Amino acid sequence: MKIGSVLILALLASAATPANARDLLVSDPAQFRAAVKAAKPGDAILLADGEWRDFQALFVGTGTATKPITLAAQTKGKVVLTGQSNLRLAGRHLVVSGLVFKDGASPTAEVISFRRNSSDLARDSRVTEVVIDGFSKADRRAEDIWVALYGTGNRVDHSHFEGKTNSGVTLAVIRKAGDPLDNRHRIDHNYFGPRPPLGSNGGETIRIGTSEESLSDSHTLVERNVFDRCSGEVEIVSVKSGGNIIRENLVLASQGAFVLRHGNGNIVERNIFFGQGVPDTGGVRVINRDQIVRDNYLEGLAGTSFKSAISVMNGVPNSVINRYHQVANARIEGNSIIDAARITFAAGADAERSAPPVDSRFRRNLIVGAKGQDPFRAQGAIDGIAFADNVEARVATPLLGAGVEQREVALERGANGLLYPTDPALAAIGAPRDLRPVTRDEVGASWYRSTAPEAAFGAGVTRRVAAGASLAAAVAGAQPGDTLTLATGTYDIPAPLMVRHRLTIAGAKDAKPVLHIVSQLARIVGGGGLRVENLAIDAHAAEGAGPLIAIEAGAAPNYAIALNGVSVRGPAKGRLTGVAMAPGTFADDIIIANSSFADMGVIIDGTGEQEPKGWYPMERLTIADSSFAGVGMIADLLRKGTDESTFGPWFAMTGSNVVDSGTDGVALRISGAQHVRITANAFAKSGAIAIIHSVGAPDTRISGNSFAATPAPRVEELVYKGPLRADLSNNAMEARP
């Protein structure tokens, strides 16, 4: 019999007699279950160091405030739950600490759940120094919550959450009818690490409640956490209840904003936002009644509209509970808004959102616009906002007059790293000087730092591959970030290259390698992506009509593809396609530069996500200085749905030539993108550019192009209700002969 089993049997035999607090070391799930049954107030159940694979732990018990029952790692960070693992805790005065969830995903809808079932919740319990790192379902559309807070009086602190790539909130306060709604949870001193764009709604880092119970108060405190590159969607913290406090958090280069989405009487105070100029970085969005936004410091935020440094929305008259209640009695006071692209009032005003803010106040704020520009914008009536005692760094034509004084503002950094006016007369304007940014050492598990991310293109070693050698063998032997350099000559590709991490395949300097393709060039089957440079791809004999580069279903999301200095000759127009995305996968970037494509089908096929929810397959598609002749389409990019919770897609095409290309009269189709730039291109004897607006506040600019024997570009509105923002100026049109 194992020593651990002897220990458990002895504990069970003595369970009826009083004892001092005990450490119960267990080494397998059966011992763990026995220890849970035996544990008394003050006891600690210790998981033995090592890997616990497919471990679905249920931790129940009743401790006391002074003698909680603890579930902990034998050694902090040395117990790793992998595979299909999760944890449920229920009862009172329980503590969980020192565990790591990695290399797997929960088989259920939650990784850590503060309940056993719908009627057995956790109260006055704590999860501390716990790590969940990359514990994501392979299909990004498969939803789960990493930490689900039920019950009342629970705390999540000093924990590390990073790398969630599938749908679902990182940490959610769950409030539903029949459960206590006055939750009084505390979420503090956690590190919320990088969360890349999801490409759909459902990528919040924290959510407190849902719309159904939002008119009641949760009284949850979110305090002194770090949000580092948390960019899953436009709501970093989504508040959907009342009476919450969001205080003294540090937000770094995170796209999106803290959003007071539903519920009343919330306070957002003394937070520090550093946008670092990253697109779509925002601050605080205000909706509903009695919200207070005060004493915050916001610097370098590049977001606009809903993602502005401060955004005050228009509401829907007599709104149903899950839409937009009118802003009333908002207090936005004592904030420093520096190097900001935008402050937006009456945001989202349209035929439905027609109720402007009322009885609100904007006072004692310090405003310095980015690049010396006025950041203020009003998308509707703002006479319901009283402006007083604000100071703005002088601009030529300010939007606001009374209540916003124009002055010369000189700034210097204080000992806390924040910018403050040098003029003593402005000491009472803007954020207070006693702000203390939370440091990285104060948050998360002190003993844990994440492993290095996927190696960047070119970060590994360079490996030479001789002409005629097996490129497949070289790819199989490459490590993340490696570069395979090819000599002048031919390389036969009889079957797709299987790419499992970031890899570069490039022609050596002054070399002219040619890849002969029988069916496909490559399949992305793991994570990372593929960069191809300075070579020719001869696919004129390629069989079938599949893609040159295919993304496997289940491949790790957020890959990248780059083609630079590549020429591709296909079998015929409309046959071999270029890059095809699989549903459930997502690309951060696809870049085509200095390349040419002839006799092919659609070069970038981004139509795989057909769900109406609003999924799309890539965040950014960039095409520059390239040529397309006899191709079905340059790109067909589709983003369905009408939800406004995403940043992209972004599409840009510059300096390129298109000849004799198009299918059914269309050479380029971009549907549902938020940002479109098509400039300085030449189109001849080709189909039209079709841009379809369907969601958000799309910004489309098609200018400086020439069109010979090609239809003019068209912009269509499909469902989209906002103001049309399309610039189709300065294009040269030559009529069809």
XYZ file of C-alpha atoms in Angstrom:
737
model
C 0.000 0.000 0.000
C 1.234 3.529 -0.815
C 2.381 5.743 2.046
C -0.247 8.316 1.006
C -2.986 5.677 1.248
C -1.854 4.692 4.749
C -1.986 8.351 5.761
C -5.497 8.796 4.386
C -6.788 5.650 6.147
C -5.321 6.837 9.436
C -6.957 10.212 9.020
C -10.320 8.648 8.251
C -10.044 6.446 11.352
C -9.369 9.448 13.571
C -11.826 11.818 11.946
C -14.267 11.599 14.857
C -11.749 12.899 17.392
C -10.507 16.510 17.632
C -7.088 17.164 16.115
C -4.783 20.016 15.263
C -4.509 21.308 11.695
C -2.984 18.683 9.406
C -1.234 18.567 6.040
C -2.773 15.795 3.918
C -0.346 14.947 1.100
C -2.038 13.127 -1.781
C -0.590 11.723 -4.965
C -3.574 10.611 -7.050
C -7.252 11.494 -7.549
C -8.530 8.711 -5.269
C -6.375 9.941 -2.383
C -7.524 13.474 -3.112
C -11.189 12.496 -2.850
C -10.575 10.699 0.441
C -8.701 13.703 1.838
C -11.560 16.042 0.897
C -13.956 13.863 2.889
C -11.587 13.769 5.870
C -10.568 17.434 5.930
C -11.501 19.560 8.951
C -11.193 23.324 9.541
C -7.537 24.281 9.447
C -6.432 21.269 7.390
C -4.476 21.571 4.135
C -4.777 19.087 1.279
C -1.472 19.102 -0.605
C -1.255 17.828 -4.182
C 2.070 16.061 -4.692
C 4.472 17.802 -7.046
C 4.244 16.706 -10.665
C 1.817 16.534 -13.557
C -1.856 15.870 -12.795
C -3.315 14.966 -16.185
C -7.064 14.883 -16.826
C -7.713 15.784 -13.188
C -11.225 17.081 -12.578
C -11.112 18.113 -8.948
C -14.102 18.717 -6.673
C -13.105 20.556 -3.485
C -15.954 20.873 -0.971
C -15.940 21.590 2.730
C -16.733 23.999 5.526
C -13.913 25.811 7.225
C -14.026 28.884 9.434
C -12.772 32.437 9.006
C -9.748 31.687 11.188
C -9.328 28.053 10.099
C -10.095 27.661 6.404
C -9.658 24.349 4.592
C -6.877 24.674 2.027
C -6.124 22.948 -1.268
C -2.540 23.719 -2.262
C 0.449 22.533 -4.229
C 3.076 20.633 -2.279
C 5.453 23.192 -3.796
C 4.053 26.338 -5.401
C 4.231 26.093 -9.189
C 5.341 22.443 -9.162
C 1.825 21.016 -9.497
C 0.642 21.301 -13.104
C -2.887 20.340 -14.141
C -2.818 19.348 -17.807
C -5.019 17.732 -20.415
C -8.726 17.803 -19.600
C -8.556 19.253 -16.102
C -10.637 21.661 -14.048
C -11.551 22.565 -10.480
C -14.837 23.140 -8.657
C -14.984 24.458 -5.094
C -18.105 24.725 -2.956
C -18.802 25.370 0.703
C -17.413 28.069 2.945
C -14.001 29.374 3.940
C -11.999 27.405 1.379
C -8.596 28.429 -0.017
C -6.927 27.208 -3.227
C -3.294 28.155 -3.941
C -0.150 27.343 -5.865
C -1.641 25.392 -8.801
C -0.821 25.770 -12.514
C -3.229 24.955 -15.368
C -1.320 24.508 -18.616
C -1.087 22.364 -21.769
C -4.734 21.483 -22.047
C -8.254 22.837 -21.666
C -11.238 22.292 -19.436
C -13.605 19.566 -20.659
C -16.476 21.711 -19.361
C -17.536 25.340 -19.637
C -15.326 26.513 -16.745
C -11.740 25.910 -15.650
C -12.175 27.084 -12.040
C -15.750 27.315 -10.780
C -16.857 28.675 -7.400
C -19.691 26.164 -7.237
C -20.335 22.438 -7.231
C -23.642 22.720 -9.056
C -26.479 25.217 -9.443
C -27.479 24.929 -5.762
C -24.130 24.391 -4.007
C -22.023 27.547 -4.228
C -18.810 28.789 -2.641
C -18.908 31.563 -0.046
C -16.134 33.478 1.690
C -13.565 31.469 -0.257
C -10.339 32.365 -1.998
C -8.267 31.438 -5.044
C -4.772 32.849 -4.697
C -1.451 32.367 -6.486
C -3.052 30.194 -9.151
C -1.869 30.210 -12.773
C -3.899 29.581 -15.926
C -1.573 29.930 -18.917
C -2.765 29.192 -22.467
C -5.327 26.671 -21.199
C -7.548 27.255 -24.242
C -9.787 25.073 -26.346
C -8.314 24.454 -29.799
C -11.354 25.813 -31.663
C -11.596 29.488 -30.775
C -15.386 29.325 -31.189
C -15.675 26.788 -28.332
C -16.602 28.907 -25.311
C -15.499 28.592 -21.720
C -14.760 30.786 -18.698
C -11.421 30.433 -16.972
C -12.630 31.595 -13.541
C -16.351 31.683 -12.761
C -17.188 33.487 -9.507
C -20.490 32.381 -7.979
C -21.776 32.861 -4.447
C -20.765 35.728 -2.171
C -17.712 37.161 -0.483
C -15.157 35.312 -2.605
C -11.724 36.550 -3.582
C -9.361 35.961 -6.532
C -5.942 37.492 -5.925
C -2.260 37.326 -6.799
C -2.984 34.992 -9.691
C -1.704 34.841 -13.267
C -3.996 34.579 -16.301
C -2.514 34.681 -19.784
C -3.031 33.526 -23.346
C -6.746 32.811 -23.616
C -7.459 32.407 -27.319
C -10.915 30.841 -27.383
C -14.299 32.432 -26.805
C -15.424 33.262 -23.298
C -14.566 35.627 -20.470
C -11.266 35.177 -18.668
C -12.859 35.898 -15.266
C -16.616 36.318 -14.805
C -18.840 37.173 -11.874
C -21.923 35.043 -12.523
C -25.185 36.507 -11.218
C -28.485 34.824 -11.977
C -31.985 34.661 -10.580
C -32.160 32.451 -7.496
C -28.526 33.078 -6.503
C -27.317 35.847 -4.186
C -26.929 39.011 -6.251
C -25.122 41.157 -3.660
C -21.902 39.292 -4.407
C -19.258 41.443 -2.688
C -16.420 39.622 -4.432
C -12.871 40.961 -4.529
C -10.601 40.640 -7.577
C -7.209 42.108 -6.738
C -3.486 41.987 -7.425
C -3.814 39.678 -10.421
C -1.791 39.708 -13.615
C -4.004 39.526 -16.685
C -1.472 38.916 -19.413
C -1.747 39.101 -23.187
C -5.069 38.059 -24.660
C -5.010 38.466 -28.462
C -8.033 39.614 -30.477
C -10.694 36.919 -30.611
C -12.266 38.086 -33.866
C -15.746 38.047 -32.342
C -17.778 39.179 -29.365
C -17.038 37.196 -26.195
C -13.398 38.074 -25.531
C -13.721 40.142 -22.326
C -11.047 39.830 -19.668
C -13.454 40.520 -16.766
C -17.239 40.615 -16.796
C -19.362 41.416 -13.750
C -22.877 40.132 -14.312
C -25.103 40.009 -17.363
C -27.884 42.245 -18.584
C -30.706 40.124 -17.120
C -29.843 40.984 -13.483
C -28.028 44.242 -14.176
C -30.425 46.568 -12.334
C -29.330 45.065 -9.007
C -26.001 45.736 -7.268
C -23.087 43.308 -7.154
C -20.690 45.405 -5.034
C -17.673 43.663 -6.561
C -14.261 45.306 -6.148
C -11.672 45.112 -8.961
C -8.526 46.609 -7.493
C -4.801 46.919 -8.261
C -4.626 44.432 -11.106
C -2.418 44.682 -14.195
C -4.082 44.329 -17.602
C -1.215 43.768 -20.038
C -2.169 43.667 -23.758
C -5.658 42.388 -22.977
C -7.160 42.871 -26.441
C -9.745 40.132 -26.836
C -12.513 42.574 -27.773
C -13.673 46.161 -27.176
C -14.674 45.506 -23.537
C -11.629 44.761 -21.381
C -13.730 44.996 -18.227
C -17.457 44.713 -18.890
C -19.593 45.927 -15.984
C -23.149 44.591 -16.196
C -24.381 45.263 -12.663
C -24.454 48.110 -10.164
C -22.474 49.319 -7.183
C -19.076 48.037 -8.327
C -15.721 49.742 -7.813
C -12.940 49.514 -10.423
C -9.940 51.079 -8.711
C -6.181 51.560 -9.052
C -5.648 49.142 -11.917
C -2.845 49.495 -14.483
C -3.781 48.997 -18.138
C -0.935 48.528 -20.642
C -1.332 48.623 -24.451
C -4.734 46.943 -24.194
C -7.185 47.453 -27.030
C -10.675 48.247 -25.807
C -11.946 49.994 -22.696
C -13.474 49.615 -19.254
C -17.163 49.633 -20.179
C -20.040 50.469 -17.834
C -22.320 48.462 -20.083
C -25.323 47.787 -17.813
C -26.180 48.694 -14.226
C -26.017 51.926 -12.275
C -23.927 53.633 -9.622
C -20.508 52.205 -10.477
C -17.218 53.940 -9.663
C -14.126 53.903 -11.880
C -11.359 55.707 -10.038
C -7.594 56.129 -9.825
C -6.844 53.752 -12.686
C -3.850 54.297 -14.953
C -4.019 53.621 -18.698
C -0.941 53.613 -20.938
C -2.062 53.036 -24.529
C 1.431 53.440 -25.999
C -0.211 54.582 -29.246
C -1.558 51.112 -30.026
C -4.633 51.319 -32.303
C -7.993 51.000 -30.540
C -6.595 51.502 -27.047
C -9.316 53.163 -25.008
C -10.180 54.236 -21.490
C -13.699 54.324 -20.023
C -17.084 54.087 -21.761
C -20.077 55.431 -19.835
C -23.669 54.181 -20.159
C -26.623 54.156 -17.686
C -27.255 56.212 -14.510
C -25.143 57.594 -11.679
C -21.740 56.490 -12.954
C -18.622 58.110 -11.489
C -15.358 58.300 -13.442
C -12.827 60.227 -11.401
C -9.134 60.720 -10.734
C -7.963 58.443 -13.552
C -4.805 58.925 -15.617
C -5.042 58.114 -19.340
C -2.041 58.544 -21.663
C -1.307 57.595 -25.266
C -4.727 56.159 -26.055
C -5.282 55.937 -29.821
C -8.865 54.644 -29.850
C -11.845 56.523 -31.257
C -15.635 56.246 -31.049
C -16.556 53.526 -28.489
C -12.846 53.028 -27.760
C -12.086 56.674 -26.967
C -10.164 57.715 -23.878
C -13.559 58.818 -22.523
C -16.732 57.845 -24.355
C -20.199 58.898 -23.182
C -22.851 57.065 -25.165
C -26.248 57.939 -26.466
C -29.007 55.681 -25.201
C -32.149 54.086 -26.580
C -35.412 55.701 -25.420
C -37.320 53.280 -23.161
C -34.539 50.781 -23.760
C -35.001 47.094 -23.123
C -32.614 45.816 -20.494
C -29.993 44.465 -22.893
C -29.627 47.544 -25.118
C -28.412 51.019 -24.115
C -30.001 52.886 -21.225
C -29.668 56.649 -21.357
C -26.741 58.247 -19.547
C -27.995 60.285 -16.609
C -26.178 61.929 -13.704
C -22.725 60.878 -14.851
C -19.798 62.507 -13.031
C -16.535 62.609 -14.994
C -14.128 64.573 -12.853
C -10.464 65.091 -12.100
C -9.050 62.919 -14.884
C -5.866 63.532 -16.873
C -6.358 62.663 -20.547
C -2.995 63.130 -22.250
C -1.862 62.426 -25.815
C -5.351 61.144 -26.549
C -6.797 60.652 -30.015
C -10.412 61.093 -28.975
C -12.943 61.999 -26.291
C -16.409 61.219 -27.652
C -19.772 62.449 -26.387
C -23.154 61.107 -27.545
C -21.221 58.189 -29.018
C -23.192 55.902 -31.280
C -25.979 58.409 -31.889
C -28.299 57.139 -34.610
C -31.995 56.611 -35.255
C -32.229 53.991 -32.498
C -29.735 55.462 -30.009
C -31.402 58.855 -29.941
C -31.445 59.633 -26.183
C -28.559 62.009 -25.380
C -26.786 62.212 -22.016
C -28.668 64.268 -19.392
C -27.927 65.839 -15.979
C -24.235 64.971 -16.306
C -21.036 66.792 -15.449
C -17.546 66.938 -16.948
C -15.273 69.017 -14.731
C -11.690 69.573 -13.534
C -10.263 67.379 -16.276
C -6.911 68.018 -17.977
C -6.949 67.360 -21.713
C -3.978 67.202 -24.073
C -4.817 65.937 -27.548
C -2.547 63.754 -29.639
C -0.360 65.676 -32.110
C -1.737 68.982 -30.886
C -5.229 68.180 -32.184
C -8.551 68.689 -30.423
C -9.677 65.218 -29.230
C -13.272 66.260 -28.508
C -16.009 64.925 -30.774
C -19.783 65.036 -30.389
C -21.859 62.574 -32.395
C -25.127 64.035 -31.127
C -26.555 66.615 -28.723
C -24.444 67.293 -25.619
C -26.362 70.088 -23.915
C -27.180 67.621 -21.122
C -23.499 67.632 -20.067
C -22.297 70.561 -17.926
C -18.659 71.488 -18.554
C -16.781 73.366 -15.828
C -13.199 74.050 -14.767
C -11.583 71.880 -17.454
C -8.266 72.834 -19.052
C -7.274 71.830 -22.577
C -3.882 72.324 -24.174
C -4.471 75.048 -26.723
C -5.781 73.999 -30.154
C -6.600 76.138 -33.177
C -10.341 75.440 -33.440
C -11.687 73.858 -30.258
C -15.032 72.089 -30.323
C -15.950 73.186 -26.795
C -15.922 76.695 -25.415
C -17.529 77.404 -22.049
C -16.199 75.169 -19.308
C -13.060 74.135 -21.213
C -10.290 76.723 -20.910
C -7.669 76.837 -23.649
C -4.158 77.246 -22.218
C -0.544 76.540 -22.940
C 0.175 73.382 -20.948
C 3.725 72.268 -20.151
C 4.086 68.801 -18.654
C 6.794 66.930 -16.775
C 6.903 63.441 -15.319
C 6.586 63.056 -11.603
C 8.294 60.481 -9.435
C 5.361 58.136 -10.096
C 6.066 58.180 -13.859
C 2.975 60.221 -14.758
C 2.813 63.585 -16.505
C 1.638 66.638 -14.601
C 1.402 70.355 -15.461
C 4.365 72.440 -14.369
C 2.111 75.451 -13.708
C 1.163 75.508 -9.981
C -2.129 77.119 -10.945
C -3.168 73.813 -12.508
C -2.377 71.672 -9.457
C -6.058 70.950 -8.824
C -6.803 70.052 -12.454
C -6.582 66.484 -13.673
C -5.455 63.326 -11.913
C -4.164 63.559 -8.331
C -0.442 63.503 -7.698
C -0.557 60.705 -5.145
C -1.402 58.014 -7.708
C 0.875 55.003 -7.331
C 0.927 52.661 -10.333
C 0.737 49.024 -9.313
C 3.965 47.232 -10.237
C 4.466 43.866 -11.898
C 6.049 42.526 -8.709
C 2.894 43.303 -6.726
C 0.607 41.212 -8.907
C 0.316 37.625 -10.014
C 2.165 34.665 -8.521
C 5.623 35.846 -7.528
C 7.086 32.456 -8.415
C 5.686 32.324 -11.978
C 6.611 34.025 -15.204
C 5.211 32.736 -18.478
C 7.403 30.832 -20.876
C 8.657 32.579 -23.994
C 5.929 33.138 -26.600
C 5.994 31.567 -30.031
C 9.325 32.534 -31.601
C 9.074 35.379 -34.107
C 9.897 34.908 -37.759
C 13.687 34.861 -38.134
C 14.348 34.505 -34.405
C 15.890 31.033 -34.737
C 18.842 29.698 -36.675
C 19.414 29.775 -40.430
C 19.613 26.390 -42.151
C 20.771 26.027 -45.773
C 18.903 23.621 -48.038
C 20.664 22.571 -51.246
C 18.818 22.517 -54.568
C 17.107 19.195 -55.107
C 17.153 18.328 -51.400
C 13.990 17.385 -49.537
C 12.378 20.574 -48.344
C 9.847 18.479 -46.423
C 12.640 16.916 -44.362
C 14.148 20.338 -43.696
C 10.778 21.679 -42.523
C 10.235 18.668 -40.271
C 13.616 19.240 -38.625
C 13.275 22.996 -38.167
C 12.689 24.637 -34.795
C 10.408 27.609 -33.991
C 11.693 30.799 -35.611
C 14.167 29.049 -37.940
C 14.873 30.181 -41.507
C 15.443 27.749 -44.366
C 17.480 29.386 -47.130
C 17.298 27.924 -50.614
C 19.910 27.983 -53.378
C 19.340 28.544 -57.089
C 17.644 25.499 -58.535
C 14.399 23.563 -58.246
C 12.699 22.018 -55.240
C 9.890 19.530 -55.807
C 6.969 19.700 -53.376
C 5.034 16.457 -54.007
C 2.926 16.866 -50.844
C 2.106 19.847 -48.619
C 4.793 20.945 -46.174
C 3.472 20.500 -42.624
C 4.221 23.692 -40.681
C 3.830 23.418 -36.899
C 5.452 26.667 -35.735
C 6.728 29.959 -37.143
C 9.021 29.207 -40.049
C 10.663 31.200 -42.844
C 11.449 29.709 -46.261
C 13.544 32.144 -48.294
C 15.786 32.293 -51.301
C 19.403 32.979 -50.397
C 20.880 36.308 -51.473
C 20.995 36.565 -55.287
C 19.615 33.018 -55.566
C 16.657 32.076 -57.783
C 15.017 29.014 -56.276
C 11.842 27.605 -57.839
C 9.356 25.438 -55.965
C 7.407 22.991 -58.132
C 3.998 22.358 -56.557
C 1.955 19.236 -57.255
C -0.996 19.992 -54.986
C -0.238 22.503 -52.214
C 2.720 24.347 -50.787
C 1.955 24.056 -47.084
C -0.556 23.298 -44.367
C -0.491 25.160 -41.049
C -1.213 22.381 -38.573
C 0.132 23.715 -35.293
C 0.653 27.315 -34.357
C 2.806 30.156 -35.530
C 2.722 30.481 -39.279
C 4.743 30.747 -42.442
C 6.863 33.428 -44.101
C 8.006 32.908 -47.700
C 10.524 35.282 -49.318
C 12.422 35.821 -52.556
C 11.503 32.748 -54.555
C 9.227 31.545 -57.345
C 6.411 29.060 -57.008
C 5.496 27.160 -60.168
C 2.060 25.633 -59.652
C 0.957 25.476 -63.286
C 0.668 21.693 -63.016
C -1.058 21.719 -59.621
C -3.935 19.303 -59.365
C -7.427 20.253 -58.207
C -8.584 23.638 -56.982
C -7.338 23.691 -53.402
C -5.350 26.458 -51.672
C -1.624 27.007 -52.012
C -1.484 27.464 -48.206
C -4.201 25.845 -46.122
C -4.974 26.389 -42.454
C -6.019 23.181 -40.728
C -9.149 23.188 -38.577
C -7.974 23.062 -34.971
C -4.667 24.790 -35.723
C -3.630 27.154 -32.961
C -5.322 30.527 -33.412
C -3.477 33.746 -34.034
C -1.009 32.546 -36.605
C 0.647 34.777 -39.227
C 1.454 34.479 -42.933
C 3.806 36.720 -44.897
C 4.695 36.551 -48.600
C 7.433 38.949 -49.714
C 9.178 38.906 -53.069
C 7.269 35.807 -54.152
C 5.978 35.051 -57.644
C 3.267 32.442 -58.099
C 2.105 30.983 -61.408
C -1.055 28.922 -61.139
C -2.711 26.386 -63.432
C -5.493 28.678 -64.664
C -7.742 31.503 -63.574
C -10.259 30.316 -61.011
C -8.460 27.137 -59.991
C -5.649 27.059 -57.408
C -6.396 29.577 -54.617
C -3.825 31.327 -52.457
C -4.521 31.195 -48.724
C -7.685 29.654 -47.278
C -8.639 29.956 -43.602
C -10.421 27.177 -41.724
C -13.359 27.974 -39.430
C -12.285 28.266 -35.817
C -8.787 29.581 -36.616
C -7.574 33.176 -36.609
C -4.695 35.150 -38.133
C -3.209 38.212 -36.501
C -1.624 39.274 -39.783
C -1.528 38.228 -43.407
C 0.930 40.313 -45.421
C 1.610 40.245 -49.162
C 4.379 42.537 -50.386
C 6.448 42.874 -53.572
C 4.866 39.731 -54.952
C 3.060 38.629 -58.118
C 0.253 36.164 -58.778
C -0.998 34.902 -62.134
C -3.571 32.385 -63.351
C -5.131 31.562 -59.993
C -8.413 31.712 -58.092
C -9.031 33.844 -54.988
C -5.672 34.809 -53.513
C -6.942 35.360 -49.951
C -10.127 33.445 -49.158
C -11.516 34.697 -45.854
C -15.083 33.438 -46.181
C -14.844 30.329 -44.036
C -16.574 31.758 -40.961
C -20.253 31.675 -41.903
C -21.848 32.021 -38.459
C -24.005 35.146 -38.061
C -22.555 35.905 -34.607
C -19.804 38.049 -36.099
C -16.763 35.792 -36.377
C -14.107 36.707 -38.904
C -10.882 34.911 -39.868
C -8.126 37.528 -39.626
C -7.424 40.802 -37.872
C -5.270 42.468 -40.544
C -4.752 41.863 -44.254
C -2.115 44.036 -45.909
C -1.220 44.028 -49.621
C 1.523 46.311 -50.923
C 3.459 46.784 -54.170
C 2.215 43.555 -55.725
C 0.655 42.484 -59.006
C -2.295 40.253 -59.897
C -3.011 39.003 -63.406
C -5.754 36.619 -64.331
C -6.830 35.834 -60.772
C -10.346 35.114 -59.592
C -10.202 37.679 -56.788
C -7.464 39.457 -54.899
C -9.278 38.891 -51.605
C -12.718 37.873 -50.430
C -12.987 38.781 -46.756
C -16.226 38.246 -44.845
C -17.233 39.382 -41.366
C -20.887 38.564 -40.715
C -23.183 39.730 -37.919
C -23.937 43.164 -36.474
C -22.240 43.028 -33.072
C -19.979 46.015 -32.365
C -17.512 44.316 -30.003
C -14.555 43.791 -32.326
C -11.679 45.868 -33.688
C -11.339 44.510 -37.191
C -10.953 43.374 -39.773
C -8.393 45.882 -41.073
C -7.676 45.830 -44.806
C -5.062 47.847 -46.691
C -3.946 47.667 -50.330
C -1.420 50.096 -51.792
C 0.826 50.455 -54.828
C -0.411 47.341 -56.594
C -1.514 46.433 -60.135
C -4.523 44.332 -61.069
C -5.171 43.141 -64.640
C -7.813 40.869 -66.132
C -9.012 39.726 -62.730
C -12.349 39.146 -61.064
C -15.197 36.686 -60.628
C -18.826 37.571 -61.348
C -17.786 41.182 -61.879
C -15.879 41.552 -58.576
C -12.088 41.655 -58.213
C -11.971 42.541 -54.507
C -14.726 42.073 -51.914
C -14.418 43.252 -48.307
C -17.511 42.770 -46.149
C -17.900 43.928 -42.555
C -14.405 45.407 -42.166
C -13.917 48.299 -39.753
C -10.963 49.889 -41.550
C -10.336 49.876 -45.312
C -7.537 51.710 -47.123
C -7.207 51.191 -50.901
C -4.804 53.752 -52.343
C -2.465 54.281 -55.317
C -3.385 51.064 -57.125
C -4.024 50.471 -60.843
C -6.945 48.302 -61.984
C -7.358 47.359 -65.651
C -9.904 45.134 -67.371
C -10.996 43.795 -64.021
C -14.031 43.461 -61.792
C -15.126 46.075 -59.313
C -14.066 46.755 -55.760
C -17.045 45.911 -53.528
C -17.052 47.179 -49.949
C -19.994 46.191 -47.739
C -20.656 48.076 -44.497
C -22.597 46.040 -41.972
C -21.405 46.812 -38.434
C -19.782 49.350 -36.126
C -18.418 52.615 -37.449
C -16.509 51.526 -40.559
C -13.910 53.875 -41.978
C -13.373 53.331 -45.720
C -10.995 55.294 -47.926
C -10.535 54.438 -51.612
C -8.444 57.155 -53.201
C -5.686 57.841 -55.675
C -6.373 54.718 -57.744
C -6.725 54.381 -61.505
C -9.431 52.275 -63.136
C -9.100 51.390 -66.840
C -11.989 49.466 -68.384
C -12.990 48.632 -64.817
C -16.167 49.574 -62.889
C -15.949 52.225 -60.233
C -15.613 50.982 -56.644
C -18.869 50.680 -54.769
C -19.741 50.878 -51.099
C -22.933 49.190 -49.982
C -24.866 49.376 -46.723
C -26.106 46.030 -45.459
C -27.955 46.296 -42.124
C -25.487 49.006 -41.108
C -27.309 52.027 -39.623
C -24.550 54.460 -38.820
C -23.253 57.455 -40.742
C -21.534 56.449 -43.968
C -17.794 57.063 -43.632
C -16.435 56.356 -47.087
C -13.987 58.553 -48.990
C -13.931 57.672 -52.701
C -12.070 60.757 -53.866
C -9.301 61.381 -56.391
C -9.652 58.153 -58.326
C -8.952 58.274 -62.081
C -11.603 56.519 -64.162
C -11.175 55.411 -67.747
C -14.433 54.154 -69.194
C -14.771 50.747 -70.777
C -14.232 50.915 -74.553
